[in-house]
Amino acid sequence: MTRATTSVRGLWSRLGTTGPVYLALVLLLAASAVYVATRGGNLFTTANTVDLFTRSSLLGFLAIGQTLVILCRSLDLSVGYVAALSTVVAATTMAGDPSRILLGVGAALGLAALIGLANGLVVTRLRVNPFITTLGMGLIIKGYLDTNFQGPAGAIPAAFQTFGYTRIGVLPVSTLVMLGLAAAAVLFLHRTRTGYHMYAVGGDAEVARLSGVRAGIPTVTAHVLCSVTAGVAGLLLAARFGTGSATVYGNGYELEAIAAVVLGGTYLLGGRGGVAGTIAGVFILATLDTVFNVLGVDPFVKDVMRGVIVIAAVAVYARGRHSRAAVRVRFPSGGAPPPPAPDPGPRPEPEPLGGRR
């Protein structure tokens, strides 16, 4: 093996799952552009590029928070319902008054944080499975919305609607905010003690506990931040709709967010992955949606293709992880197995007790 090959493999291993997913994104963009061109279109027109970035911003907010939760070996199925509730809270609080924008934003994010805190405490203190906990919380929110809001509620001031429609060049402001939030999440995971503890708890909660880590704190923090990012997604939806919409929970945002996290290389069993890969996963899904819309693909076929891609990505990551684990366990050096020890020959018979007679 040459030194150059060794260096490339070393760099690739240090990139972990982030490098392959960005390579997949570049290849997908290139292949999609060629395929659309053969159909007489152009994938990178201004309208298509703006559409791609617009799609990525909403999903990105949800996926960033979902990444933190999954890293702790947990899950949050209530983010779509939290986003729907946040649109209603923000719109009814603002009531079309520009002077109440900060109050509406604070109310929506504050309520989202309380929901995340409740999720985290039920998971860590009551030991309820996170799937059941967050699904139950989502159903509670759904029942409240369906009972009290049969249609649009409240009004968003025009000044705040710019958050949903203003762009700089081809980049929407919402996408810039999403990328800024992603950068903050990356720094949080890699520069703070709580971020390190999230990886530790996701890797092995018992080992983390024996190392002095209070496993409940990172998990509760992750759930709070996940709900807050869902609240930000709700604010974006409210800005785009101009009012509160209690029925947006039916769009399956929570499943799309999990799919983006998985595509980004974060393991569902926790402990490995990160927000940087998640952003690439978000853009992969946004690219697929844009291409399908340009080509006029049937929505059912679109869902099938997305499902196949997610399953394939999980299979590839799982296979790579298991093969690396097998090599580490059997041969720590990564090389060939050690040769068998030489046969020492027949052993002398032991003398009887009391010596020779």
Coordinates of C-alpha atoms in Angstrom, one line a residue:
M1 CA 0.0 0.0 0.0
T2 CA 1.5 3.4 -1.0
R3 CA 1.9 6.3 1.3
A4 CA -0.6 8.4 -0.7
T5 CA -3.3 5.7 -0.4
T6 CA -2.7 5.5 3.3
S7 CA -3.0 9.2 3.7
V8 CA -6.3 9.3 1.7
R9 CA -7.7 6.5 3.8
G10 CA -6.6 8.2 7.0
L11 CA -8.3 11.5 5.9
W12 CA -11.4 9.6 4.9
S13 CA -11.6 7.9 8.3
R14 CA -11.2 11.2 10.1
L15 CA -14.1 12.6 8.1
G16 CA -16.3 9.8 9.5
T17 CA -19.8 9.8 8.0
T18 CA -19.7 13.5 7.1
G19 CA -17.4 13.1 4.1
P20 CA -19.4 10.5 2.3
V21 CA -22.7 12.3 2.6
Y22 CA -21.3 15.5 1.2
L23 CA -19.8 13.5 -1.7
A24 CA -23.2 12.0 -2.2
L25 CA -24.7 15.4 -2.3
V26 CA -22.3 16.6 -4.9
L27 CA -22.8 13.5 -7.1
L28 CA -26.6 13.9 -6.7
L29 CA -26.5 17.5 -7.8
A30 CA -24.3 16.6 -10.8
A31 CA -26.5 13.6 -11.8
S32 CA -29.7 15.6 -11.4
A33 CA -28.4 18.5 -13.4
V34 CA -27.5 16.1 -16.3
Y35 CA -30.7 14.2 -16.2
V36 CA -32.8 17.4 -16.1
A37 CA -30.8 18.8 -19.0
T38 CA -31.6 15.6 -21.1
R39 CA -35.2 16.4 -20.5
G40 CA -34.7 19.9 -21.9
G41 CA -34.6 21.7 -18.6
N42 CA -32.1 23.5 -16.4
L43 CA -31.9 22.5 -12.7
F44 CA -29.9 25.6 -11.7
T45 CA -32.3 28.4 -12.8
T46 CA -32.9 31.1 -10.3
A47 CA -36.4 29.9 -9.6
N48 CA -35.2 26.3 -9.0
T49 CA -32.3 27.3 -6.8
V50 CA -34.5 29.5 -4.7
D51 CA -37.0 26.7 -4.4
L52 CA -34.2 24.3 -3.3
F53 CA -33.0 26.6 -0.6
T54 CA -36.5 27.5 0.6
R55 CA -37.3 23.8 1.0
S56 CA -34.1 23.2 2.9
S57 CA -34.7 26.0 5.5
L58 CA -37.8 24.6 7.1
L59 CA -36.6 21.0 7.2
G60 CA -33.2 22.2 8.4
F61 CA -34.6 23.8 11.6
L62 CA -36.4 20.6 12.5
A63 CA -33.5 18.3 11.6
I64 CA -30.9 20.2 13.6
G65 CA -32.9 19.7 16.8
Q66 CA -33.7 16.1 15.9
T67 CA -30.0 15.4 15.5
L68 CA -29.2 16.5 19.1
V69 CA -32.0 14.2 20.4
I70 CA -30.9 11.2 18.4
L71 CA -27.2 11.7 19.4
C72 CA -28.5 11.1 23.0
R73 CA -30.1 7.8 21.8
S74 CA -33.6 9.4 22.1
L75 CA -36.2 10.5 19.6
D76 CA -38.8 13.2 19.2
L77 CA -42.0 12.6 17.2
S78 CA -43.7 15.7 18.5
V79 CA -41.8 18.3 16.5
G80 CA -44.4 18.6 13.7
Y81 CA -47.1 19.3 16.3
V82 CA -44.9 21.7 18.2
A83 CA -44.3 23.6 15.0
A84 CA -48.1 23.8 14.3
L85 CA -48.8 25.0 17.9
S86 CA -46.0 27.6 17.5
T87 CA -47.7 29.1 14.4
V88 CA -50.9 29.5 16.3
V89 CA -49.3 31.0 19.4
A90 CA -47.2 33.4 17.4
A91 CA -50.1 34.6 15.2
T92 CA -52.6 35.0 18.0
T93 CA -50.1 36.8 20.2
M94 CA -48.9 39.2 17.5
A95 CA -52.5 39.7 16.2
G96 CA -51.2 41.7 13.3
D97 CA -49.5 44.3 15.5
P98 CA -45.8 45.0 14.6
S99 CA -45.1 46.1 18.2
R100 CA -46.0 42.6 19.4
I101 CA -43.5 40.7 17.2
L102 CA -41.0 40.1 20.0
L103 CA -43.8 39.1 22.4
G104 CA -45.1 36.6 19.8
V105 CA -41.7 35.1 19.1
G106 CA -40.9 34.8 22.8
A107 CA -44.3 33.2 23.6
A108 CA -43.9 30.6 20.8
L109 CA -40.3 29.7 21.7
G110 CA -41.0 29.7 25.4
L111 CA -44.0 27.3 25.1
A112 CA -41.9 25.1 22.8
A113 CA -39.1 25.0 25.4
L114 CA -41.6 24.0 28.1
I115 CA -42.9 21.1 25.9
G116 CA -39.3 19.9 25.3
L117 CA -38.6 20.1 29.0
A118 CA -41.7 18.0 29.7
N119 CA -40.6 15.4 27.1
G120 CA -37.1 15.2 28.5
L121 CA -38.2 14.9 32.1
V122 CA -40.7 12.1 31.3
V123 CA -38.0 10.2 29.4
T124 CA -35.3 10.6 32.0
R125 CA -37.2 10.7 35.3
L126 CA -40.2 8.4 34.6
R127 CA -38.1 6.1 32.3
V128 CA -40.8 6.2 29.6
N129 CA -39.6 5.2 26.1
P130 CA -39.0 8.4 24.1
F131 CA -41.0 7.0 21.2
I132 CA -44.1 6.7 23.4
T133 CA -43.4 9.9 25.3
T134 CA -43.1 12.2 22.3
L135 CA -45.9 10.5 20.3
G136 CA -48.2 11.0 23.3
M137 CA -47.2 14.6 23.6
G138 CA -47.9 15.1 19.9
L139 CA -51.3 13.6 20.3
I140 CA -52.1 15.9 23.3
I141 CA -51.1 18.9 21.2
K142 CA -53.1 17.6 18.2
G143 CA -56.2 17.2 20.4
Y144 CA -55.8 20.8 21.7
L145 CA -55.4 22.2 18.2
D146 CA -58.3 20.3 16.7
T147 CA -60.6 21.3 19.5
N148 CA -59.9 25.0 19.6
F149 CA -58.7 26.0 16.1
Q150 CA -60.8 24.8 13.1
G151 CA -59.1 27.2 10.7
P152 CA -56.6 30.0 10.4
A153 CA -55.9 31.9 13.7
G154 CA -54.5 35.3 14.4
A155 CA -52.4 37.4 12.0
I156 CA -48.7 37.9 11.3
P157 CA -47.6 41.5 10.8
A158 CA -46.1 42.3 7.4
A159 CA -42.8 43.2 9.0
F160 CA -42.4 39.6 10.3
Q161 CA -43.5 38.0 7.1
T162 CA -40.2 39.1 5.5
F163 CA -38.6 36.3 7.5
G164 CA -40.4 33.9 5.2
Y165 CA -40.0 35.6 1.8
T166 CA -37.0 38.0 1.8
R167 CA -33.9 36.7 0.2
I168 CA -30.4 38.0 -0.6
G169 CA -29.6 36.9 -4.2
V170 CA -30.8 33.4 -4.4
L171 CA -30.4 32.7 -0.6
P172 CA -33.6 33.2 1.4
V173 CA -33.0 34.9 4.8
S174 CA -34.6 31.8 6.4
T175 CA -31.8 29.6 4.9
L176 CA -29.1 32.0 6.2
V177 CA -30.7 31.8 9.7
M178 CA -30.8 28.0 9.4
L179 CA -27.2 27.8 8.4
G180 CA -26.2 30.1 11.3
L181 CA -28.2 27.9 13.7
A182 CA -26.5 24.8 12.3
A183 CA -23.0 26.4 12.9
A184 CA -24.0 27.3 16.5
A185 CA -25.1 23.7 17.0
V186 CA -21.8 22.4 15.7
L187 CA -19.9 24.6 18.0
F188 CA -22.2 23.6 20.9
L189 CA -21.5 19.9 20.3
H190 CA -17.8 20.2 19.9
R191 CA -16.9 23.1 22.2
T192 CA -19.1 22.6 25.3
R193 CA -19.2 20.1 28.0
T194 CA -22.8 19.4 27.5
G195 CA -22.2 18.7 23.8
Y196 CA -19.5 16.1 24.7
H197 CA -21.8 14.6 27.3
M198 CA -24.5 14.1 24.6
Y199 CA -22.1 11.9 22.6
A200 CA -21.1 10.1 25.7
V201 CA -24.6 9.3 26.8
G202 CA -25.6 8.3 23.3
G203 CA -22.6 6.0 23.0
D204 CA -23.1 4.2 26.4
A205 CA -25.2 5.7 29.1
E206 CA -23.9 3.4 31.8
V207 CA -20.2 4.1 30.9
A208 CA -21.0 7.8 30.9
R209 CA -22.6 7.5 34.4
L210 CA -19.6 5.6 35.8
S211 CA -17.4 8.4 34.3
G212 CA -19.3 11.0 36.3
V213 CA -21.7 12.2 33.7
R214 CA -25.3 12.9 34.8
A215 CA -27.0 11.2 31.9
G216 CA -30.3 13.0 32.4
I217 CA -29.0 16.6 31.9
P218 CA -27.8 16.1 28.3
T219 CA -30.9 14.3 27.3
V220 CA -33.3 16.9 28.8
T221 CA -31.2 19.7 27.2
A222 CA -31.4 17.9 23.8
H223 CA -35.2 17.7 24.0
V224 CA -35.5 21.3 25.0
L225 CA -33.3 22.5 22.1
C226 CA -35.2 20.1 19.7
S227 CA -38.5 21.7 20.6
V228 CA -37.1 25.2 20.4
T229 CA -35.9 24.6 16.8
A230 CA -39.3 23.1 16.0
G231 CA -40.7 26.4 17.4
V232 CA -38.4 28.3 15.0
A233 CA -39.8 26.2 12.2
G234 CA -43.3 27.1 13.3
L235 CA -42.4 30.8 13.2
L236 CA -41.1 30.3 9.6
L237 CA -44.4 28.7 8.6
A238 CA -46.4 31.5 10.3
A239 CA -44.3 34.1 8.4
R240 CA -45.0 32.3 5.1
F241 CA -48.7 31.8 5.7
G242 CA -49.3 35.2 7.3
T243 CA -51.5 33.5 9.9
G244 CA -51.5 30.6 12.3
S245 CA -52.2 27.2 10.8
A246 CA -53.2 24.4 13.2
T247 CA -53.2 21.7 10.5
V248 CA -49.6 21.8 9.3
Y249 CA -48.8 18.9 11.6
G250 CA -50.3 16.6 9.0
N251 CA -47.4 17.1 6.6
G252 CA -45.1 14.5 8.2
Y253 CA -42.4 17.0 9.2
E254 CA -41.1 14.8 12.0
L255 CA -40.5 11.8 9.7
E256 CA -38.7 14.0 7.1
A257 CA -36.5 15.4 9.9
I258 CA -35.5 11.9 11.0
A259 CA -34.8 10.9 7.4
A260 CA -32.5 13.9 7.0
V261 CA -30.7 13.0 10.2
V262 CA -30.2 9.4 9.0
L263 CA -29.1 10.5 5.6
G264 CA -26.6 12.8 7.3
G265 CA -24.8 9.8 8.9
T266 CA -26.1 10.1 12.5
Y267 CA -26.8 6.7 13.9
L268 CA -30.2 6.1 15.3
L269 CA -28.6 4.3 18.3
G270 CA -26.8 7.5 19.2
G271 CA -23.3 8.5 20.0
R272 CA -22.0 9.1 16.5
G273 CA -22.8 11.7 13.8
G274 CA -23.4 15.4 13.9
V275 CA -25.2 18.5 12.6
A276 CA -22.8 19.1 9.7
G277 CA -23.8 15.8 8.1
T278 CA -27.5 16.5 8.8
I279 CA -27.3 19.7 6.8
A280 CA -26.1 17.7 3.8
G281 CA -28.9 15.2 4.3
V282 CA -31.4 18.1 4.3
F283 CA -30.0 19.4 1.0
I284 CA -30.2 15.9 -0.5
L285 CA -33.9 15.7 0.3
A286 CA -34.5 19.2 -0.9
T287 CA -32.6 18.5 -4.1
L288 CA -34.8 15.4 -4.7
D289 CA -38.0 17.4 -4.1
T290 CA -36.8 20.1 -6.5
V291 CA -35.9 17.6 -9.2
F292 CA -39.2 15.8 -8.8
N293 CA -41.1 19.0 -9.1
V294 CA -39.2 20.1 -12.2
L295 CA -39.9 16.8 -13.9
G296 CA -43.5 16.6 -12.7
V297 CA -43.0 13.3 -10.9
D298 CA -46.1 11.8 -9.2
P299 CA -46.1 12.5 -5.5
F300 CA -46.6 8.8 -4.6
V301 CA -43.5 7.9 -6.7
K302 CA -41.6 10.7 -4.9
D303 CA -42.4 9.2 -1.5
V304 CA -41.3 5.7 -2.7
M305 CA -38.0 7.1 -4.0
R306 CA -37.3 8.9 -0.8
G307 CA -38.0 5.8 1.2
V308 CA -35.7 3.7 -0.9
I309 CA -32.9 6.2 -0.5
V310 CA -33.3 6.4 3.3
I311 CA -33.3 2.6 3.6
A312 CA -30.2 2.3 1.4
A313 CA -28.4 5.0 3.3
V314 CA -29.1 3.2 6.7
A315 CA -27.9 -0.1 5.2
V316 CA -24.7 1.3 3.9
Y317 CA -23.9 3.1 7.2
A318 CA -24.8 0.0 9.3
R319 CA -22.6 -2.3 7.1
G320 CA -19.6 0.1 7.3
R321 CA -20.0 0.3 11.1
H322 CA -20.2 -3.4 11.7
S323 CA -17.3 -4.2 9.4
R324 CA -15.1 -1.6 11.3
A325 CA -16.2 -3.0 14.6
A326 CA -15.3 -6.5 13.6
V327 CA -11.8 -5.5 12.6
R328 CA -11.2 -3.6 15.8
V329 CA -12.4 -6.5 18.0
R330 CA -10.5 -9.3 16.3
F331 CA -7.3 -7.5 15.2
P332 CA -6.7 -4.2 17.0
S333 CA -3.9 -3.2 14.6
G334 CA -6.1 -3.7 11.5
G335 CA -3.6 -6.1 10.0
A336 CA -3.5 -9.9 9.6
P337 CA -4.1 -12.2 12.5
P338 CA -1.1 -13.2 14.5
P339 CA 0.6 -16.5 13.6
P340 CA -0.1 -19.5 15.9
A341 CA 2.3 -20.2 18.7
P342 CA 4.8 -23.0 18.0
D343 CA 4.1 -26.5 19.5
P344 CA 6.3 -26.9 22.5
G345 CA 6.2 -30.7 22.1
P346 CA 5.1 -33.4 24.6
R347 CA 5.1 -32.4 28.2
P348 CA 7.0 -34.6 30.8
E349 CA 4.8 -36.7 33.1
P350 CA 4.5 -35.2 36.6
E351 CA 6.3 -37.0 39.4
P352 CA 4.2 -38.9 41.9
L353 CA 3.7 -37.3 45.3
G354 CA 6.5 -38.0 47.7
G355 CA 9.2 -38.1 45.0
R356 CA 10.7 -41.1 43.2
R357 CA 10.7 -44.5 44.9

